[in-house]
Coordinates of C-alpha atoms and ligand atoms in Angstrom, one line a residue:
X23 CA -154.6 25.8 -82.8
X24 CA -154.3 21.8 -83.0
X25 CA -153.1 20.0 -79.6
X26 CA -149.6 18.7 -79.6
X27 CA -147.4 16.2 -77.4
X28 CA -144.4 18.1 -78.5
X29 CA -144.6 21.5 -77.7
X30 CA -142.0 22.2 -80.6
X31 CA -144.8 21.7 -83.2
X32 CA -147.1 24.4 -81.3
X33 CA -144.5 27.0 -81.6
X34 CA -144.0 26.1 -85.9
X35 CA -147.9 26.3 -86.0
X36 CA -147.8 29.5 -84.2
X37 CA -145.0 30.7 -86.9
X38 CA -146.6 29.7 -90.1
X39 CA -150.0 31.1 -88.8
X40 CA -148.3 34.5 -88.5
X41 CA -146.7 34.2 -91.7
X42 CA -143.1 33.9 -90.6
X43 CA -140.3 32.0 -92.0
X44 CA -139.2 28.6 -90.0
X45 CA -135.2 28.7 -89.0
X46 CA -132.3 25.8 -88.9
X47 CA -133.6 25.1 -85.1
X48 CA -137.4 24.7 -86.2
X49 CA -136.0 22.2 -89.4
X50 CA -134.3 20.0 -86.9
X51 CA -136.8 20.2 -84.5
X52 CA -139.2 18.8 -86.8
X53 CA -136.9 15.7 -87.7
X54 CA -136.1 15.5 -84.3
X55 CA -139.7 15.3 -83.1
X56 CA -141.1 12.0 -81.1
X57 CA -144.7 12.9 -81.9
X58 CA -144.9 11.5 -85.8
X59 CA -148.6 12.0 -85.5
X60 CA -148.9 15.4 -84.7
X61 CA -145.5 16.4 -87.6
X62 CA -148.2 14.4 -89.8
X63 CA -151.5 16.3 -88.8
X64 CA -149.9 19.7 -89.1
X65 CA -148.1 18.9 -92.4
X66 CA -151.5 17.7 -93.5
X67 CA -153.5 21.0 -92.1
X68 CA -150.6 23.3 -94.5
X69 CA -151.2 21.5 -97.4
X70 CA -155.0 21.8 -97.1
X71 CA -154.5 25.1 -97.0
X72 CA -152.7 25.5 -99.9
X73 CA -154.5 22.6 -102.6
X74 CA -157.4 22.0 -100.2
X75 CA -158.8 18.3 -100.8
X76 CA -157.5 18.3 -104.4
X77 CA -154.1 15.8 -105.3
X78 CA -152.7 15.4 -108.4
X79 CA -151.4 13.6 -111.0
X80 CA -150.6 13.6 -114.8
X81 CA -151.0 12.0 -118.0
X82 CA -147.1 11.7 -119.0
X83 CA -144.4 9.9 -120.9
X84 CA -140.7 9.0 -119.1
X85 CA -138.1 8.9 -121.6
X86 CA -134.3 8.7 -120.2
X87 CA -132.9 9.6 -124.0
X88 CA -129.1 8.9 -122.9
X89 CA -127.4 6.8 -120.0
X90 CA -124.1 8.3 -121.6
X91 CA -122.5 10.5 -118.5
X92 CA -119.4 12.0 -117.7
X93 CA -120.3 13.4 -114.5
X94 CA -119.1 10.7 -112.6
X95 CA -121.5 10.9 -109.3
X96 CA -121.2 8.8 -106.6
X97 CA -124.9 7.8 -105.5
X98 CA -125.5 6.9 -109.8
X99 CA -126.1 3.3 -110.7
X100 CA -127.8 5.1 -114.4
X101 CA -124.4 6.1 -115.7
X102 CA -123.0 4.4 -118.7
X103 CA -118.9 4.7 -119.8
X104 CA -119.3 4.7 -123.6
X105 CA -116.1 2.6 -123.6
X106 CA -115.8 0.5 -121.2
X107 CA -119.6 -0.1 -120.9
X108 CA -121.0 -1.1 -124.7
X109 CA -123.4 -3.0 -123.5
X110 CA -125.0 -1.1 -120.8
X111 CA -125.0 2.0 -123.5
X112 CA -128.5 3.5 -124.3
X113 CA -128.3 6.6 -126.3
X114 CA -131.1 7.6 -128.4
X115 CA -131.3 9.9 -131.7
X116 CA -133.9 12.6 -132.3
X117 CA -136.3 10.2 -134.2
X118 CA -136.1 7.6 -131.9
X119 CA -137.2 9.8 -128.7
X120 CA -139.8 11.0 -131.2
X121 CA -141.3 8.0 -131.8
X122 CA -141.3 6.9 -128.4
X123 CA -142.9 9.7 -127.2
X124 CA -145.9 8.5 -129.2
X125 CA -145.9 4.7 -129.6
X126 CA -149.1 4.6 -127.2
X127 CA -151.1 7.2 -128.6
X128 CA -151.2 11.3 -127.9
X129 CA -153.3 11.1 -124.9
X130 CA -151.1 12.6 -122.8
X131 CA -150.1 16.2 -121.0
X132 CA -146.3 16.2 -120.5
X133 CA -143.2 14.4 -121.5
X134 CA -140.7 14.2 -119.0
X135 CA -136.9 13.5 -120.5
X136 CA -133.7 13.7 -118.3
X137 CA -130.3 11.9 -119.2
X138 CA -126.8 11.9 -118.4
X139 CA -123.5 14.5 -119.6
X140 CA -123.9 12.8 -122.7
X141 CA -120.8 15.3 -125.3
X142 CA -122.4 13.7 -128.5
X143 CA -126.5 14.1 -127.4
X144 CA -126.5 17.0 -125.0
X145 CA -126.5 19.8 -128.0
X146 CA -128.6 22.6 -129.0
X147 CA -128.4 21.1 -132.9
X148 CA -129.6 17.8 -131.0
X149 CA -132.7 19.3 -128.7
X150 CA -133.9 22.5 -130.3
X151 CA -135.3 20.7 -133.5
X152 CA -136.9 17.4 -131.6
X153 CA -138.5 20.5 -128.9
X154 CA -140.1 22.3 -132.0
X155 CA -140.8 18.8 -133.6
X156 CA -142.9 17.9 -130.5
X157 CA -144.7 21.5 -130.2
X158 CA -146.0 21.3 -133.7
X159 CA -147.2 17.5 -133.3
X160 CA -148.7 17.9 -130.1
X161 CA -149.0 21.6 -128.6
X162 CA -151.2 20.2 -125.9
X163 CA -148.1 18.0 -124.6
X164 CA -146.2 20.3 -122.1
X165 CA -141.9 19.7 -122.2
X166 CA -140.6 18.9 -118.9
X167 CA -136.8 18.7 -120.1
X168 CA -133.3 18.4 -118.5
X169 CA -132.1 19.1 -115.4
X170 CA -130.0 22.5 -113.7
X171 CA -127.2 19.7 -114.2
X172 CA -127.8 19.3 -118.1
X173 CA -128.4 23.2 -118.7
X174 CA -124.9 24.2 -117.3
X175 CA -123.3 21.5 -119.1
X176 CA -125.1 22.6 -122.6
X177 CA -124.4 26.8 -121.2
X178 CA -120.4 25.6 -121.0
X179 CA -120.1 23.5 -124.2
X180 CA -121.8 26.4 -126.1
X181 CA -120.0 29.0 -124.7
X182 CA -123.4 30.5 -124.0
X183 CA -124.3 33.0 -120.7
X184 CA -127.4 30.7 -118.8
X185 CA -129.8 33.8 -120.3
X186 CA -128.6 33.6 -123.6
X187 CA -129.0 29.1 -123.2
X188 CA -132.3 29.6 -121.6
X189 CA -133.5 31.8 -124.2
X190 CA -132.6 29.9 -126.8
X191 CA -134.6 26.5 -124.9
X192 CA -137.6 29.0 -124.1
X193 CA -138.0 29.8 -128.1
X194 CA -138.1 26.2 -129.2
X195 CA -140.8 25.6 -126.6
X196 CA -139.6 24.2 -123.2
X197 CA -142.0 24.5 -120.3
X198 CA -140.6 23.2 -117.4
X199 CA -137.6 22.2 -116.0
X200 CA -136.9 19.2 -113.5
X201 CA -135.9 19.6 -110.7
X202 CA -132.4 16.9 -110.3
X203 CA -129.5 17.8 -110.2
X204 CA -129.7 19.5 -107.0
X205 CA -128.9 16.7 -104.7
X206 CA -127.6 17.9 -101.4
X207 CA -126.5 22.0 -101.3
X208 CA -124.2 21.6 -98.9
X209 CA -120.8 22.6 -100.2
X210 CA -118.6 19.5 -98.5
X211 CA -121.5 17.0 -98.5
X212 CA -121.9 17.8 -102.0
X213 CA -118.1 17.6 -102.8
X214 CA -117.6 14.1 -101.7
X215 CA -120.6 12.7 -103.8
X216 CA -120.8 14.7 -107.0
X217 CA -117.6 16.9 -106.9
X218 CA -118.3 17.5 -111.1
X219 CA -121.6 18.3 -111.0
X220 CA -123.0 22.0 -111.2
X221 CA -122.4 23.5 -107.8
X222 CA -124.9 24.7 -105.9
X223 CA -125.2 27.9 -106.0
X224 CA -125.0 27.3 -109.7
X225 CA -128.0 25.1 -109.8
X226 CA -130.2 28.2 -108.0
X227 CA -128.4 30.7 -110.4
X228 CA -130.4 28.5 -112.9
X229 CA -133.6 27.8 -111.8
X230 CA -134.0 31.7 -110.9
X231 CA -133.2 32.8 -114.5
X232 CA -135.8 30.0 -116.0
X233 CA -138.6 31.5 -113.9
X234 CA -137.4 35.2 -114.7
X235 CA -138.1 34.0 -118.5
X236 CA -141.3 33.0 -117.8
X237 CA -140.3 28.8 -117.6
X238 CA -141.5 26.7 -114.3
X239 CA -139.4 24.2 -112.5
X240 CA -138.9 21.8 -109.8
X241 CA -136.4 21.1 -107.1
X242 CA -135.6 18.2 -105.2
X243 CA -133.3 16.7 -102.6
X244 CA -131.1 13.2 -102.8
X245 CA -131.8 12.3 -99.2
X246 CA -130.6 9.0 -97.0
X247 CA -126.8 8.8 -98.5
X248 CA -124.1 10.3 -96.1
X249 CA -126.1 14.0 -95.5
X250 CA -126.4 14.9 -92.0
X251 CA -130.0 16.3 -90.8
X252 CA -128.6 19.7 -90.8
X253 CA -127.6 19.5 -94.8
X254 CA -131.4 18.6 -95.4
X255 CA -132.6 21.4 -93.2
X256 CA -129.7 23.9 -95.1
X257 CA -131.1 22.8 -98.5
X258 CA -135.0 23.9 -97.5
X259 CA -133.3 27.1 -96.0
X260 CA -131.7 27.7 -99.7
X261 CA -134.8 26.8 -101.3
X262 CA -137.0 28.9 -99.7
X263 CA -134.8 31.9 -100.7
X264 CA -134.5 31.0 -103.6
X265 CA -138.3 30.9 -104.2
X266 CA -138.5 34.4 -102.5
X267 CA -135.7 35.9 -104.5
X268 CA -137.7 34.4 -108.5
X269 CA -140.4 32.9 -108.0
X270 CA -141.1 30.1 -110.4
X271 CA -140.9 26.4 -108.5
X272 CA -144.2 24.5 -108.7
X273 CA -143.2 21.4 -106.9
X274 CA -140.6 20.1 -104.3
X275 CA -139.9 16.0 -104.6
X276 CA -137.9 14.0 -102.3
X277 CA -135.5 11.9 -103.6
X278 CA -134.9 8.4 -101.5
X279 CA -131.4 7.8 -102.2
X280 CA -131.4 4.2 -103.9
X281 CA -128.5 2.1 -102.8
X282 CA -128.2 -0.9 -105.1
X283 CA -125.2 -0.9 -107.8
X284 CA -123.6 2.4 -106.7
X285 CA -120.6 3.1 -104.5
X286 CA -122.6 4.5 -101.9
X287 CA -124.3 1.3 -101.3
X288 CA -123.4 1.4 -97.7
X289 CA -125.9 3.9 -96.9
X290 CA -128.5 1.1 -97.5
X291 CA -132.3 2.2 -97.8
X292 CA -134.1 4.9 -96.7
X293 CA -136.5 3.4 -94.1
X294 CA -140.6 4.4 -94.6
X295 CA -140.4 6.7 -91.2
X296 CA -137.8 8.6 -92.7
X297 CA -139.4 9.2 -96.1
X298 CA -142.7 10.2 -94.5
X299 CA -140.7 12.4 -92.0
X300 CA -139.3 13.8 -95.1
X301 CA -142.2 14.7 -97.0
X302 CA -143.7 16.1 -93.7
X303 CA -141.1 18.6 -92.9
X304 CA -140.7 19.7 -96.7
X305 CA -144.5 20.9 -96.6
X306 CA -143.4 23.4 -93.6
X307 CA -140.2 24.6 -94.1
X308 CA -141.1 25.0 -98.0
X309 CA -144.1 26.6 -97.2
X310 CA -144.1 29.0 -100.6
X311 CA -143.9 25.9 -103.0
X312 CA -147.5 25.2 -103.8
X313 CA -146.5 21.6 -104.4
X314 CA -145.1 18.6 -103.0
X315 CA -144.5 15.6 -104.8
X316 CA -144.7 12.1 -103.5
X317 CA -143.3 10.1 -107.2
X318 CA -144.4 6.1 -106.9
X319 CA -141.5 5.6 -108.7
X320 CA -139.2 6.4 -106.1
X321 CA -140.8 5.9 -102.1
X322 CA -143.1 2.9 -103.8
X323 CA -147.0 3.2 -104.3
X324 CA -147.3 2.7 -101.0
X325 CA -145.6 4.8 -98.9
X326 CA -146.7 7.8 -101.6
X327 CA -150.2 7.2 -100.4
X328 CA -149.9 6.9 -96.9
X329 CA -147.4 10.8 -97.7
X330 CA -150.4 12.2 -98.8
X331 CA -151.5 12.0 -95.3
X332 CA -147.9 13.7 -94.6
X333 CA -148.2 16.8 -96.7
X334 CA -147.8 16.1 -100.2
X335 CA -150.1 16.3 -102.8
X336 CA -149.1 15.1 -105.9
X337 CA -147.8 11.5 -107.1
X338 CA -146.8 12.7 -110.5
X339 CA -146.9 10.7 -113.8
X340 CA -148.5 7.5 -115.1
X341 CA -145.3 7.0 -117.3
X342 CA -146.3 5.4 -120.6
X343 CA -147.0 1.9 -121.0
X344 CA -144.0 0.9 -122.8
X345 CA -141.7 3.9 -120.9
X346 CA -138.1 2.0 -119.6
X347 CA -137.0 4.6 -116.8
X348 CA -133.6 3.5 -115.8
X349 CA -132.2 6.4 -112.8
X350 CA -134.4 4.0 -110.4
X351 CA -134.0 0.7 -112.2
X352 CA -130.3 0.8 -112.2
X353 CA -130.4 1.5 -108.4
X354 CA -133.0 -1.0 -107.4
X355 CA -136.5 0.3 -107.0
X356 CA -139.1 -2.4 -107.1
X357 CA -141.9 0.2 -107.9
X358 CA -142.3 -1.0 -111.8
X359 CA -142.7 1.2 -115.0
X360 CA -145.8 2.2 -115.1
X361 CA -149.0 2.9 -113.3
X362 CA -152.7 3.3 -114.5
X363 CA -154.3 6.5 -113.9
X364 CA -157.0 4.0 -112.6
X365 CA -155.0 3.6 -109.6
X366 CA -154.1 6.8 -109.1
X367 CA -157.4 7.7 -108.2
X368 CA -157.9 4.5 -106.2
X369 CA -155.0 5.3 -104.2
X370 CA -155.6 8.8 -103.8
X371 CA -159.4 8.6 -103.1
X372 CA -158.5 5.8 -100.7
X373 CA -156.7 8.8 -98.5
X374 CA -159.7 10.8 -98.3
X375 CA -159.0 13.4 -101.1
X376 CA -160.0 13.6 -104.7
X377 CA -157.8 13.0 -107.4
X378 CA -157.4 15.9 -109.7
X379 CA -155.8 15.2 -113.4
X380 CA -153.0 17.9 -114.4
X381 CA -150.6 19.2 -117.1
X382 CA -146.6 20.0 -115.5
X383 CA -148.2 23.8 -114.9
X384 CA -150.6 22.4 -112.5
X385 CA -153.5 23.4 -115.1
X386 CA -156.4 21.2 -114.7
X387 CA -158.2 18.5 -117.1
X388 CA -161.5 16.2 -116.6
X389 CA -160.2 12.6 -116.3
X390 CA -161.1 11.4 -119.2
X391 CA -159.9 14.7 -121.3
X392 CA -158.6 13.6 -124.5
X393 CA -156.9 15.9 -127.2
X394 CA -159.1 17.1 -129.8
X395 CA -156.7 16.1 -132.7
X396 CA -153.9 13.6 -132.6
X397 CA -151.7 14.7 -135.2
X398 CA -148.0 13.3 -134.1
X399 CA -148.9 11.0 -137.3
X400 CA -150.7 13.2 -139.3
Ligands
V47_267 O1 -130.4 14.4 -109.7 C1 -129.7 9.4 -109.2 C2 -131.4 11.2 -108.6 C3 -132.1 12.8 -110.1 C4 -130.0 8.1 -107.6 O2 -138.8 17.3 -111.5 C5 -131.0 9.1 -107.5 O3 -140.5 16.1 -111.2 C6 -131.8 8.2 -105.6 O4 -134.5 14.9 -112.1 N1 -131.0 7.1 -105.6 C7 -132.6 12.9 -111.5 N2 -131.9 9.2 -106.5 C8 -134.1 12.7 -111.5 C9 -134.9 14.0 -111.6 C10 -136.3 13.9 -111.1 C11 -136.8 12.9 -110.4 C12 -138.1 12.9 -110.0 C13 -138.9 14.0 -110.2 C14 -138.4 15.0 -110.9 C15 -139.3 16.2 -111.2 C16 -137.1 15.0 -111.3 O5 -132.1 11.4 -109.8 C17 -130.6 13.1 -109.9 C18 -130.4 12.4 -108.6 O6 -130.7 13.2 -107.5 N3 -130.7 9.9 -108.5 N4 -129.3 8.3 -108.7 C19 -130.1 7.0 -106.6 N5 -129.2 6.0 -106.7

């Protein structure tokens, strides 16, 4: 047993030692707690338990393939009208996202695409091609595509049942699905800043039937815009089901809500205590994810390293050299395009554990793996 001021983080230790699940009252608790130090140790002590001294990071390419969106979300600064927004419009064809994908070389493990309700890209005729396109080119380069949000807007428009959609995505070679679209679960949160986006129960409806067909995913949380502490602690609750009910999520990421250019900019920022809070109280109440995610891109560089003494254990991609994410960009992040892999393992070392390369299953590769044949130019 570890020592505590607050003798509300005894009594969580005491529950997750005995295997038992962590209610609403231990969630808030946890926020709630004055003693960040001790939240921080026993977040840190779960996490070891689960990926020991190992944290992660992969090889990738970040391609946002369409800013074209009819979603119409409140906390988006991304979102393009193709109208009344020419300039602002980026919408890529097949070929182009192809060639992206591989303008710095094939040394990588996973591309990563997500993009907006985009009627003329978001198609089956569109994807399924460019998927088997990149599975012949490069089979060691894992697909990380869409979000819940994108797969029930492609299930409607095809007049497809989510199987029968996720079938069809599973054949042409997707291996993971991100994990946006989620945002906050709670039903009148949720319907004041994304009323047209998949609802909730929706999104989980999803994300069970990918890992019943054998597909991984990720879920996250948009956290810092008008949510109360209790939504936060209801979304774990839901997400901890729904990993009991299909299991199938590899990692959790918090998502600091980004204030610039959206009309939620009165929230302002999320402040660092808040994110590491965050990341802290995700390792317990998640406590059968194996995974979570502190992404540069979004808490900055710095305040991902210091959450790897908070429970996470993964910072997630490089990004490509020449990669133009724009979800971020749009909404203000400072945190740049790309980072080496060099630092990564500064950064990670630096915290006192050992930097472990990865593909979006979590399988691992030497540092300095490189695949045997590059043949997206063959
Ligand atoms: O769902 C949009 C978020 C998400 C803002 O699976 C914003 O590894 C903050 O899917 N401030 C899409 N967040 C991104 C996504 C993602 C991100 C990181 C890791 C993974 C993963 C997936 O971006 C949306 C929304 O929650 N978002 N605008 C904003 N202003």
């Amino acid at each position: 047993m570890t020592r505590f001021v607050d003798p509300a983080l005894s009594e969580v230790e005491a529950k997750l030692d005995a295997g038992a699940a962590l209610s609403i009252d231990d969630g808030l608790a946890l926020y709630r707690t004055p003693d960040l130090h001790g939240l921080g140790r026993l977040a840190r002590k779960r996490k070891e338990l689960k990926s020991g001294k190992k944290v992660f990071y992969v090889l990738n390419r970040y391609i946002n393939s369409t800013n074209v969106c009819y979603a119409g979300c409140k906390f988006c600064s991304f979102a393009a009208d193709e109208f009344k927004e020419r300039e602002r419009v980026v919408r890529m064809t097949a070929d182009q996202v192809y060639d992206k994908a591989f303008e710095t070389g094939t040394n990588f493990n996973q591309i990563h695409i997500v993009g907006g309700h985009d009627p003329r890209q978001l198609s089956l005729d569109y994807w399924l091609p460019l998927m088997r396109r990149f599975k012949s080119a490069a089979p060691h380069v894992q697909l990380s595509l869409f979000t819940a949000a994108e797969l029930d807007y492609m299930a409607r428009r095809h007049r497809l049942s989510y199987p029968e959609l996720i079938a069809k995505l599973k054949e042409a070679g997707l291996d993971n699905v991100n994990g946006g679209g989620a945002e906050i679960f709670a039903e009148e949160t949720r319907a004041k800043i994304c009323p047209n986006k998949v609802t909730s129960e929706n999104w989980l409806t999803i994300h069970e039937e990918l890992h019943r067909q054998g597909i991984a995913s990720n879920a996250t949380m948009l956290y810092g815009q008008i949510e109360s502490l209790e939504d936060r602690v209801d979304h774990f609750m839901r997400l901890r089901v729904s990993q009991e009910r299909s299991p199938g999520y590899n990692a959790f990421i918090p998502l600091a809500f980004h204030p610039d250019g959206n009309e939620l900019n009165d929230c302002g920022w999320t402040s660092g205590l808040d994110d590491v809070r965050t990341f802290a109280v995700a390792r317990l109440m998640l406590d059968n994810f194996d995974h979570i995610k502190a992404y540069w891109m979004i808490q900055g560089l710095k305040v991902c390293q210091v959450a790897l003494q908070f429970g996470a254990d993964d910072m997630d991609g490089t990004h490509g050299s020449t990669d133009e994410e724009m979800i971020y960009h749009a909404a203000g992040t400072r945190s740049g395009q790309y980072v080496d892999d060099r630092e990564f393992r500064r950064l990670i070392e630096g915290a006192g554990y050992i930097p472990v390369r990865r593909n979006t299953t979590y399988d691992e590769f030497a540092w300095d793996w490189a695949p045997e044949k590059a043949t997206a130019y063959a």
